[in-house]
PDB file of C-alpha atoms in Angstrom:
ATOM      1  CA  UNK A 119       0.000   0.000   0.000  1.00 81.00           C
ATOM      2  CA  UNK A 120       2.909   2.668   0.793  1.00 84.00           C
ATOM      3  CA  UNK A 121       4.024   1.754  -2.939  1.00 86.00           C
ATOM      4  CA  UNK A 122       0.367   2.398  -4.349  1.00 87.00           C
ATOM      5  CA  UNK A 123       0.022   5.471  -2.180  1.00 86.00           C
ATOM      6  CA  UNK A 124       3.341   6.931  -3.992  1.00 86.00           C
ATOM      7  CA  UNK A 125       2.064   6.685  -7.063  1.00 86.00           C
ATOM      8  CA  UNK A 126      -0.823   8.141  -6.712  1.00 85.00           C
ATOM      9  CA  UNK A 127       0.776  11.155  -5.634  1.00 85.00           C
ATOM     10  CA  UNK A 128       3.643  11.393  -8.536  1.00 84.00           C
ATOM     11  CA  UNK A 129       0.153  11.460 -10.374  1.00 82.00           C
ATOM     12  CA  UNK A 130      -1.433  14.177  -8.601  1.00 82.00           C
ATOM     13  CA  UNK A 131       1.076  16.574  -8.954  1.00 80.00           C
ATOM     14  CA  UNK A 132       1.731  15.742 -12.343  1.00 79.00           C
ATOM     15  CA  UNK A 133      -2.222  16.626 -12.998  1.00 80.00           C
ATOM     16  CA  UNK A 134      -2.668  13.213 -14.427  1.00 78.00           C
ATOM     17  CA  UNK A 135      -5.786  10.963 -14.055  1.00 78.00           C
ATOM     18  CA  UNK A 136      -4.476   7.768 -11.864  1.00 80.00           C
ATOM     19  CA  UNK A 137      -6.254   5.257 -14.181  1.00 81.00           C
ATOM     20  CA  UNK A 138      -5.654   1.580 -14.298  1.00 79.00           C
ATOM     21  CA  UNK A 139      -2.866   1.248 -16.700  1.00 82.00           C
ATOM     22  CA  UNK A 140      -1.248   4.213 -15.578  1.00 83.00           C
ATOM     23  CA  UNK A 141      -0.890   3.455 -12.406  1.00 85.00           C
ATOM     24  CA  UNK A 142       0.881   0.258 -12.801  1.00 85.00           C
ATOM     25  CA  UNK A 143       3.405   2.055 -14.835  1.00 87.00           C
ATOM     26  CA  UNK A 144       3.936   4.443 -12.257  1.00 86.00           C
ATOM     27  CA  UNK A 145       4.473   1.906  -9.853  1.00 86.00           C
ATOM     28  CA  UNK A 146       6.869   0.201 -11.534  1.00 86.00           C
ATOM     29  CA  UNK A 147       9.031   3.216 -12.345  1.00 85.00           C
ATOM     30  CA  UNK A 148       9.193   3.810  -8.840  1.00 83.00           C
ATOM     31  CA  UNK A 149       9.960   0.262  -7.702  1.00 84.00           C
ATOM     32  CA  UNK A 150      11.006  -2.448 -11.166  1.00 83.00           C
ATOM     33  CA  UNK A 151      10.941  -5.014  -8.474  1.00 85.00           C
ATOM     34  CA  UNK A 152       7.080  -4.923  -8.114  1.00 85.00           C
ATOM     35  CA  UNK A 153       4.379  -7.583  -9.279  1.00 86.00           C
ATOM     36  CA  UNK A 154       0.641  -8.245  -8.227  1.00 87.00           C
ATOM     37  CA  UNK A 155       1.418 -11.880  -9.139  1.00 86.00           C
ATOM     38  CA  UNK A 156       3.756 -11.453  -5.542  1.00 84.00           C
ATOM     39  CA  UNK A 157       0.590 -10.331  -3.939  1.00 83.00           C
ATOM     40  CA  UNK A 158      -2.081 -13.749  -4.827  1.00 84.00           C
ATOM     41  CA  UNK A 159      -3.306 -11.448  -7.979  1.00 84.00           C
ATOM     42  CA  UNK A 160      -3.544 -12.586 -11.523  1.00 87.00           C
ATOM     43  CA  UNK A 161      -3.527  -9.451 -13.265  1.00 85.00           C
ATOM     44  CA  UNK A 162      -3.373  -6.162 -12.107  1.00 85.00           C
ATOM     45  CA  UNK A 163      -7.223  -5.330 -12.361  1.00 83.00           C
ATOM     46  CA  UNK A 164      -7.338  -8.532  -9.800  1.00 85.00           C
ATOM     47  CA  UNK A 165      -4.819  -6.611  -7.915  1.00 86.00           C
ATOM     48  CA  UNK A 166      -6.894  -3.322  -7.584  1.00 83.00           C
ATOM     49  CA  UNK A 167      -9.874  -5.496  -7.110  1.00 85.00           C
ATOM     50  CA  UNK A 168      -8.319  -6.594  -3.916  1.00 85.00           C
ATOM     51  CA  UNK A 169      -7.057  -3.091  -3.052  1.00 84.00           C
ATOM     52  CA  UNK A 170     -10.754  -2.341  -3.073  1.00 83.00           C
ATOM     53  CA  UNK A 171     -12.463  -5.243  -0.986  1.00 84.00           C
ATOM     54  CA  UNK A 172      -9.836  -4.102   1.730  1.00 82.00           C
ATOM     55  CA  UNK A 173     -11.467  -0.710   1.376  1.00 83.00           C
ATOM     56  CA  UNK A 174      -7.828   0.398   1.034  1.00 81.00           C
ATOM     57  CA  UNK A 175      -9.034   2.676  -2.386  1.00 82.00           C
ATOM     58  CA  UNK A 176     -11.973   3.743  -4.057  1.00 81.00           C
ATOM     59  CA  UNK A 177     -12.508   2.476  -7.616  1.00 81.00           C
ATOM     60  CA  UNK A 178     -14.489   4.457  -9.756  1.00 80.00           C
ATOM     61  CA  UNK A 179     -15.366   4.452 -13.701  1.00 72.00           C
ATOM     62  CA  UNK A 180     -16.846   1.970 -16.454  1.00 65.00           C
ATOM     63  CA  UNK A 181     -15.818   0.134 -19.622  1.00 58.00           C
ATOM     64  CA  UNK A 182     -12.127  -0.588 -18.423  1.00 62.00           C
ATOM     65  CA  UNK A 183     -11.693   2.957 -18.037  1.00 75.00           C
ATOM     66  CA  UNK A 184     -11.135   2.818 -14.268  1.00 75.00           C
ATOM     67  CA  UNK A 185     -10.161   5.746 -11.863  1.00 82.00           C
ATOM     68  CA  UNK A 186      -8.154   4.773  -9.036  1.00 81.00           C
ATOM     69  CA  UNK A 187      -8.217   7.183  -5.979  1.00 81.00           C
ATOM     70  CA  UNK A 188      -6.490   6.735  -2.366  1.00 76.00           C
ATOM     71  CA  UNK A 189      -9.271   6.397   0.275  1.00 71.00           C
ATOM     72  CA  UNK A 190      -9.716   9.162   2.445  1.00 64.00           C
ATOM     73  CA  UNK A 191      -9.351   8.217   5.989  1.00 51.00           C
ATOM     74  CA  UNK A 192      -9.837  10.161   9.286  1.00 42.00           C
ATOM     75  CA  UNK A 193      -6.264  10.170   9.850  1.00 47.00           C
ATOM     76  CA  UNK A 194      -4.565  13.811   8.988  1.00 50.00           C
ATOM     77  CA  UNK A 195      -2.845  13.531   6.043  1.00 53.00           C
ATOM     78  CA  UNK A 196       0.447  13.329   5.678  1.00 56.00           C
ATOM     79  CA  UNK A 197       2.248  16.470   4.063  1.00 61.00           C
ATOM     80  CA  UNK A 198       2.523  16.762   0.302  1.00 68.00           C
ATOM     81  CA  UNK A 199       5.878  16.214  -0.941  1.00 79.00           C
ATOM     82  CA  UNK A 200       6.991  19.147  -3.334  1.00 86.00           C
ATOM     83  CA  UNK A 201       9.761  19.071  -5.737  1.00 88.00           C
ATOM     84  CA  UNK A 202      11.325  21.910  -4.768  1.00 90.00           C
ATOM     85  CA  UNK A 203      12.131  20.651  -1.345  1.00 91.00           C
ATOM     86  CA  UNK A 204      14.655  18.749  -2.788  1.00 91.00           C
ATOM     87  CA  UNK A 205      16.689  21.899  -3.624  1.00 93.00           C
ATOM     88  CA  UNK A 206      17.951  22.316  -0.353  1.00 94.00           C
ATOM     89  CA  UNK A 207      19.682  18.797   0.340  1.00 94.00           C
ATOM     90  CA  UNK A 208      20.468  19.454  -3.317  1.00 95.00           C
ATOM     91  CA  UNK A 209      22.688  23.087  -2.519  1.00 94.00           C
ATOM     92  CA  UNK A 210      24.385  21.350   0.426  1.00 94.00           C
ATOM     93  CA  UNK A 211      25.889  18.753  -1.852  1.00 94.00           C
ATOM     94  CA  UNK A 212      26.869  21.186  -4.553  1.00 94.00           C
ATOM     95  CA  UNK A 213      28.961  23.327  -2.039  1.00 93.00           C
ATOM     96  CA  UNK A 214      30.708  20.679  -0.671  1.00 93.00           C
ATOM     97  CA  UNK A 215      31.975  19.533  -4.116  1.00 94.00           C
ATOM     98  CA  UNK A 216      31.904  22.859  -5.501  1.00 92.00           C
ATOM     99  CA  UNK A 217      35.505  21.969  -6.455  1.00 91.00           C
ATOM    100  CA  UNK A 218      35.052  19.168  -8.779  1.00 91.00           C
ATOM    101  CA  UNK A 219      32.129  20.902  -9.939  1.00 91.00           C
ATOM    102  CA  UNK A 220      34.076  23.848 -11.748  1.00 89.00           C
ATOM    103  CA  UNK A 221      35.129  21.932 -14.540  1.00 88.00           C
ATOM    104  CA  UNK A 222      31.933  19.491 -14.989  1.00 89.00           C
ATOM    105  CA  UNK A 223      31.174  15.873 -13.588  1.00 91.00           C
ATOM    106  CA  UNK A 224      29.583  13.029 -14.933  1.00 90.00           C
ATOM    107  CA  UNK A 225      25.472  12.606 -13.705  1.00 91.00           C
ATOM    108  CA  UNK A 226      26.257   9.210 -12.130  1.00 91.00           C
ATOM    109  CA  UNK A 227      28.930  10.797  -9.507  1.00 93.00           C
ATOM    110  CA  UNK A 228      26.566  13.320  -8.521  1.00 94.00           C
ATOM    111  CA  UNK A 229      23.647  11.194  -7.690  1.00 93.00           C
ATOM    112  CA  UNK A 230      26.060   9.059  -6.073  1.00 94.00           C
ATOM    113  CA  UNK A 231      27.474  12.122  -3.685  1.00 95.00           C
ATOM    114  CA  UNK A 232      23.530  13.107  -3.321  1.00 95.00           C
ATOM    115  CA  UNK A 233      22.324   9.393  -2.406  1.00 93.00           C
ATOM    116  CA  UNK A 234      25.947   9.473   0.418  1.00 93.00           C
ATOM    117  CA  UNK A 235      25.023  12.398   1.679  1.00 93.00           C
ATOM    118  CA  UNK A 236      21.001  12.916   1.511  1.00 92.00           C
ATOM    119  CA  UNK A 237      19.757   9.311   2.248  1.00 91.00           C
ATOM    120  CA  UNK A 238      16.892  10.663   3.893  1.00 89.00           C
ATOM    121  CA  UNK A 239      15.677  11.755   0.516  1.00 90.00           C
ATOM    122  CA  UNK A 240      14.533   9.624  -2.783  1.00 89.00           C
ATOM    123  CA  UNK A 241      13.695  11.742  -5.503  1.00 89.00           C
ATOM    124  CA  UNK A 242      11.559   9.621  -7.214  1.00 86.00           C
ATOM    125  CA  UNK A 243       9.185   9.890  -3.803  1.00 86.00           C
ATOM    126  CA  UNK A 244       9.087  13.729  -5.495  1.00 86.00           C
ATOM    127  CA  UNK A 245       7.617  12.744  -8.374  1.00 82.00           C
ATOM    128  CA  UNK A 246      10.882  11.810 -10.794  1.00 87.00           C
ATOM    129  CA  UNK A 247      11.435   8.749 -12.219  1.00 82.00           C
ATOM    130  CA  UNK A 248      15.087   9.397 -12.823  1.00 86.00           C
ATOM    131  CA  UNK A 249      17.919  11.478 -10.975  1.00 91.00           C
ATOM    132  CA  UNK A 250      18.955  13.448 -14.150  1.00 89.00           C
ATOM    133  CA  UNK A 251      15.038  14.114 -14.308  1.00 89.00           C
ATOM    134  CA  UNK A 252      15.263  15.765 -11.451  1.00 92.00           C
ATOM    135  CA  UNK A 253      18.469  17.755 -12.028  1.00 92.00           C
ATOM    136  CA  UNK A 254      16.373  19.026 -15.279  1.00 91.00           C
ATOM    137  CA  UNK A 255      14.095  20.252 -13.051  1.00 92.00           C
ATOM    138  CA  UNK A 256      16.749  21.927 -10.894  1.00 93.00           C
ATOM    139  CA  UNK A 257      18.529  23.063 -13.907  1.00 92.00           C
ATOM    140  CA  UNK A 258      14.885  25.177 -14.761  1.00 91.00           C
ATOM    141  CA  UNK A 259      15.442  26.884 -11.213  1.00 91.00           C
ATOM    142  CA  UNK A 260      19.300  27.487 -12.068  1.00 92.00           C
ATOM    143  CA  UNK A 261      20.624  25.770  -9.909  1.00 93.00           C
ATOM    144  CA  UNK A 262      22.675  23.349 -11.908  1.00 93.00           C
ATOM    145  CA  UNK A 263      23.272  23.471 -15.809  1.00 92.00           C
ATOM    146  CA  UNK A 264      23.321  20.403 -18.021  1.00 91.00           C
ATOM    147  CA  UNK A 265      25.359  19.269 -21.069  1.00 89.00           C
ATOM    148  CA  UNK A 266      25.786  16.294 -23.251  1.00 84.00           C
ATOM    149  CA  UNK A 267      29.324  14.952 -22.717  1.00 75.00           C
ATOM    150  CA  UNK A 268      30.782  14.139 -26.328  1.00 71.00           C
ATOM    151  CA  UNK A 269      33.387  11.272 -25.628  1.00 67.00           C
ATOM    152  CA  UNK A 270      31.301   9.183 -23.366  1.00 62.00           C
ATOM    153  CA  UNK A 271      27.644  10.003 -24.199  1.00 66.00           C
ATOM    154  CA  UNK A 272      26.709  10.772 -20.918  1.00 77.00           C
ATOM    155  CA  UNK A 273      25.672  14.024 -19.170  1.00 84.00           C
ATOM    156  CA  UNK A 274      27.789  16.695 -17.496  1.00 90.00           C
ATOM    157  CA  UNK A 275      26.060  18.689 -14.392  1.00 93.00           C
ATOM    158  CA  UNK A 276      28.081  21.765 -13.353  1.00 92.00           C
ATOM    159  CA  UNK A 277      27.037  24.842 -11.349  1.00 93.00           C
ATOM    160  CA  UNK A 278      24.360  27.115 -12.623  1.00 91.00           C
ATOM    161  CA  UNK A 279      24.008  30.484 -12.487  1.00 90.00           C
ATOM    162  CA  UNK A 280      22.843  30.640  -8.460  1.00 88.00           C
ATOM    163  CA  UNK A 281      26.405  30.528  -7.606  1.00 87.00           C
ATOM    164  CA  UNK A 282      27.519  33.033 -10.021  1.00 84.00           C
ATOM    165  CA  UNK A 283      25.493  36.222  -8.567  1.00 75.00           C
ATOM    166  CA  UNK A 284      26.362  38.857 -10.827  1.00 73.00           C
ATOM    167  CA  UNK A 285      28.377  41.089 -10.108  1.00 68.00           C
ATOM    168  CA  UNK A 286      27.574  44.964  -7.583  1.00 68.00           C
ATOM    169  CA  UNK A 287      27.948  47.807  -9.746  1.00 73.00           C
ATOM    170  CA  UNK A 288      30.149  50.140  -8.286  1.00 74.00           C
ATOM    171  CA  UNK A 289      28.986  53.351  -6.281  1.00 74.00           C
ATOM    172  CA  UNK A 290      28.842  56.271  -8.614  1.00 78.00           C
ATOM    173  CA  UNK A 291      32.065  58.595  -7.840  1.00 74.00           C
ATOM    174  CA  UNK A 292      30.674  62.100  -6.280  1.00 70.00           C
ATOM    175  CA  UNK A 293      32.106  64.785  -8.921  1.00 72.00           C
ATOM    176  CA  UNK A 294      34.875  66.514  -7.377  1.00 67.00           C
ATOM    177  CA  UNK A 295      35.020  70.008  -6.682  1.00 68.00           C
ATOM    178  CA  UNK A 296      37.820  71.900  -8.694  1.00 68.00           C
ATOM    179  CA  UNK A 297      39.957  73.444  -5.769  1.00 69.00           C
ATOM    180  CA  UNK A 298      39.826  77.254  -6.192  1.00 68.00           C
ATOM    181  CA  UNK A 299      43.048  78.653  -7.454  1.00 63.00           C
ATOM    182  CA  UNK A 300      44.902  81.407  -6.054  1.00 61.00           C
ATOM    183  CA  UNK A 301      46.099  83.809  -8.924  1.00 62.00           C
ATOM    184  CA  UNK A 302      49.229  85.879  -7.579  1.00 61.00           C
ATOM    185  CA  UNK A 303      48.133  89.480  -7.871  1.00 62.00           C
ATOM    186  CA  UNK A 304      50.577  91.421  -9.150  1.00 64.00           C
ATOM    187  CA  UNK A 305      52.309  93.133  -5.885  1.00 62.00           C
ATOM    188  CA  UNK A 306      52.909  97.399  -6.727  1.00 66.00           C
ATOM    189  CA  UNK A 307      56.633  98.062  -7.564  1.00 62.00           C
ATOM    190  CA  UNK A 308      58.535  99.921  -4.469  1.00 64.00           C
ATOM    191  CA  UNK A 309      61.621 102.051  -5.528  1.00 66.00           C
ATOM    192  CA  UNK A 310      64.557 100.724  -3.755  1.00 64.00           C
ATOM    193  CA  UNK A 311      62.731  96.786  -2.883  1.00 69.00           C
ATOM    194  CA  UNK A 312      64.688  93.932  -4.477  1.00 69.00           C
ATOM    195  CA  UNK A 313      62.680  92.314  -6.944  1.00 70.00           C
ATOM    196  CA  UNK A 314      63.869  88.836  -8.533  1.00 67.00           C
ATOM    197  CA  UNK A 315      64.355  90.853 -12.066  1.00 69.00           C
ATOM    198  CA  UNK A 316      66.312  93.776  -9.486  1.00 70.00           C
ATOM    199  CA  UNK A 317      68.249  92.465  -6.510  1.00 71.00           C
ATOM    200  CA  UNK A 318      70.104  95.191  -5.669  1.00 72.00           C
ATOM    201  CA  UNK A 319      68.390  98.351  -6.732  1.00 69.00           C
ATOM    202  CA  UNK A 320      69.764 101.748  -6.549  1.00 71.00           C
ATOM    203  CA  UNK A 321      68.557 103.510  -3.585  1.00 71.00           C
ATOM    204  CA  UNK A 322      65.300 105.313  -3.235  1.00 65.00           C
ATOM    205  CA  UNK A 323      65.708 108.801  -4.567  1.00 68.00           C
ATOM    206  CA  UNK A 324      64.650 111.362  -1.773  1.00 64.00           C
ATOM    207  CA  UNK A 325      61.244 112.785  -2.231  1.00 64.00           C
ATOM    208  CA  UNK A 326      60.875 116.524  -2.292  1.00 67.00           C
ATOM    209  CA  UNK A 327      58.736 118.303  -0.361  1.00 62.00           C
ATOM    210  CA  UNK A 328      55.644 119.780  -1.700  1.00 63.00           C
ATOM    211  CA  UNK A 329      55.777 123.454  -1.989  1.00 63.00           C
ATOM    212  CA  UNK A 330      53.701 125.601   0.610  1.00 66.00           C
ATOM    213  CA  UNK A 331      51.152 127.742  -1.098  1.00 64.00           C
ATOM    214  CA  UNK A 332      50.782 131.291  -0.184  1.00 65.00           C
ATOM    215  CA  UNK A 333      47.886 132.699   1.312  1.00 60.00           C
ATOM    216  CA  UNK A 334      46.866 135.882  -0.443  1.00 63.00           C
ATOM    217  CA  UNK A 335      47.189 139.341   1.002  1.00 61.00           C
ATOM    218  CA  UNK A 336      44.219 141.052   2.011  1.00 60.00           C
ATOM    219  CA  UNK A 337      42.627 143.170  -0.356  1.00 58.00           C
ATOM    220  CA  UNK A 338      41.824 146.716   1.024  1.00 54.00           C
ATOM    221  CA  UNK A 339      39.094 149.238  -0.320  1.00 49.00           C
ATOM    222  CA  UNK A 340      41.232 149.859  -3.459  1.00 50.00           C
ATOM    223  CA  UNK A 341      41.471 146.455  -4.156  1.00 50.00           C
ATOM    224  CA  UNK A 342      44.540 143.675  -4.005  1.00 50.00           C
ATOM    225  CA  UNK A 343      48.188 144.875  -5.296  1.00 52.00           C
ATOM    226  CA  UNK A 344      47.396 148.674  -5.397  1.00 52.00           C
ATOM    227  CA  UNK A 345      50.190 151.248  -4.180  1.00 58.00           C
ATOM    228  CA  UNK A 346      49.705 153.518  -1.802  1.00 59.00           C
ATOM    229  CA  UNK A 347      48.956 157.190  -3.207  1.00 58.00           C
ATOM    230  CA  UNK A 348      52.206 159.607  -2.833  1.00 61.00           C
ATOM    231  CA  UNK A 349      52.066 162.920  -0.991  1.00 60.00           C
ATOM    232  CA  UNK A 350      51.682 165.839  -2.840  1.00 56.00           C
ATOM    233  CA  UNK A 351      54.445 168.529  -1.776  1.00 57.00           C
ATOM    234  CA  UNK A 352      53.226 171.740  -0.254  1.00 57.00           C
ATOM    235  CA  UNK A 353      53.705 174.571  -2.793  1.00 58.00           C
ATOM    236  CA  UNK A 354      55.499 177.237  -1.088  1.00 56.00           C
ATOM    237  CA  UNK A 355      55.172 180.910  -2.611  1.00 53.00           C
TER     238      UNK A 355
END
């Protein structure tokens, strides 16, 4: 029953209708080992048959067109596997090879690390029949990229583009300010001050004194500048 019960859930989340046929196929991709002859059943219709007289499914559908559907029971279900829970387990095993993974390794070694390391999870209990089915899968959420290997016909798994973030643009540079330039002002020439063109200059040449301006005289009633009018001499007889 666990096996039957597997089955029907790879066909539930693959949207398919769990019919007779197709659930035997199912069933034997996830276990090649299984037969209803093992199980007192002639044929696999017997087998279901018997499935249903246990009241272990419910068995719906006419003209060999049967539906096959787990019976609901009062126990809580179980949780849903979901493919991408596999990731996960998945990363850790990629990092710790991460090395041998640069350059590309063979499918087979990878499932081999991943079935060493993760034996807590089967990926065909996720709904894929094979392990490079599920590393398609994983290669859709790039995590892993695929690609044929040309001498041996096999596949080559690698490290997808998860582990290669792209890279931080750099911060934009602030413009810088252009410094403010002090222009040397040309400094007044001093008679007698060494100069780089003069280093010994002639002494300073001794500055005369203005000249004091006169005030003007007075002017009387007869005006500025006039003479003084000369005595007449008495005439004597």
């Amino acid at each position: 029953m666990p096996l039957v019960e597997r089955a029907l859930q790879v066909l539930e989340r693959r949207g398919v209708q769990p019919q007779l046929g197709l659930l035997k196929s199912t069933m034997l991709q996830l276990d090649s080992a299984f037969s209803e002859r093992a199980y007192g059943a002639s044929s696999f219709s017997d087998f279901v048959e018997k499935l249903k007289r246990a009241d272990k499914v419910q068995v719906s559908g006419q003209g060999g067109r049967y539906i096959i559907e787990q019976k609901s029971s009062s126990q809580p279900e179980r949780p849903a596997l979901k493919p991408e829970d596999l990731l996960p387990p998945l990363r850790d095993v990629l990092e710790n090879h991460r090395l041998e993974l640069e350059p590309g390794c063979l499918v087979e070694d990878l499932a081999a690390w991943f079935k060493e390391e993760q034996p807590k999870f089967d990926t065909t209990a996720y709904g894929f029949q094979e392990f490079v089915e599920f590393l398609n899968y994983a290669q859709d959420k790039l995590v892993v990229r695929l690609e044929p290997h040309e001498d041996q016909g096999n596949m080559m798994v690698s490290l997808g583009a998860e582990f290669y973030p792209p890279a931080v643009p750099p911060a934009p540079v602030a413009e810088a300010i252009p410094e403010e330039v002090e222009e040397d002002e040309p400094q007044p020439y001093v008679e007698g001050q060494p100069t780089i063109f003069e280093p010994n200059p002639p002494p300073a040449k001794a500055k005369r004194a203005p000249a004091r301006k006169r005030a003007p005289k007075p002017q009387g009633a007869a005006g500025a500048g006039s003479r003084r009018p000369r005595r007449k001499k008495p005439d004597h007889p």
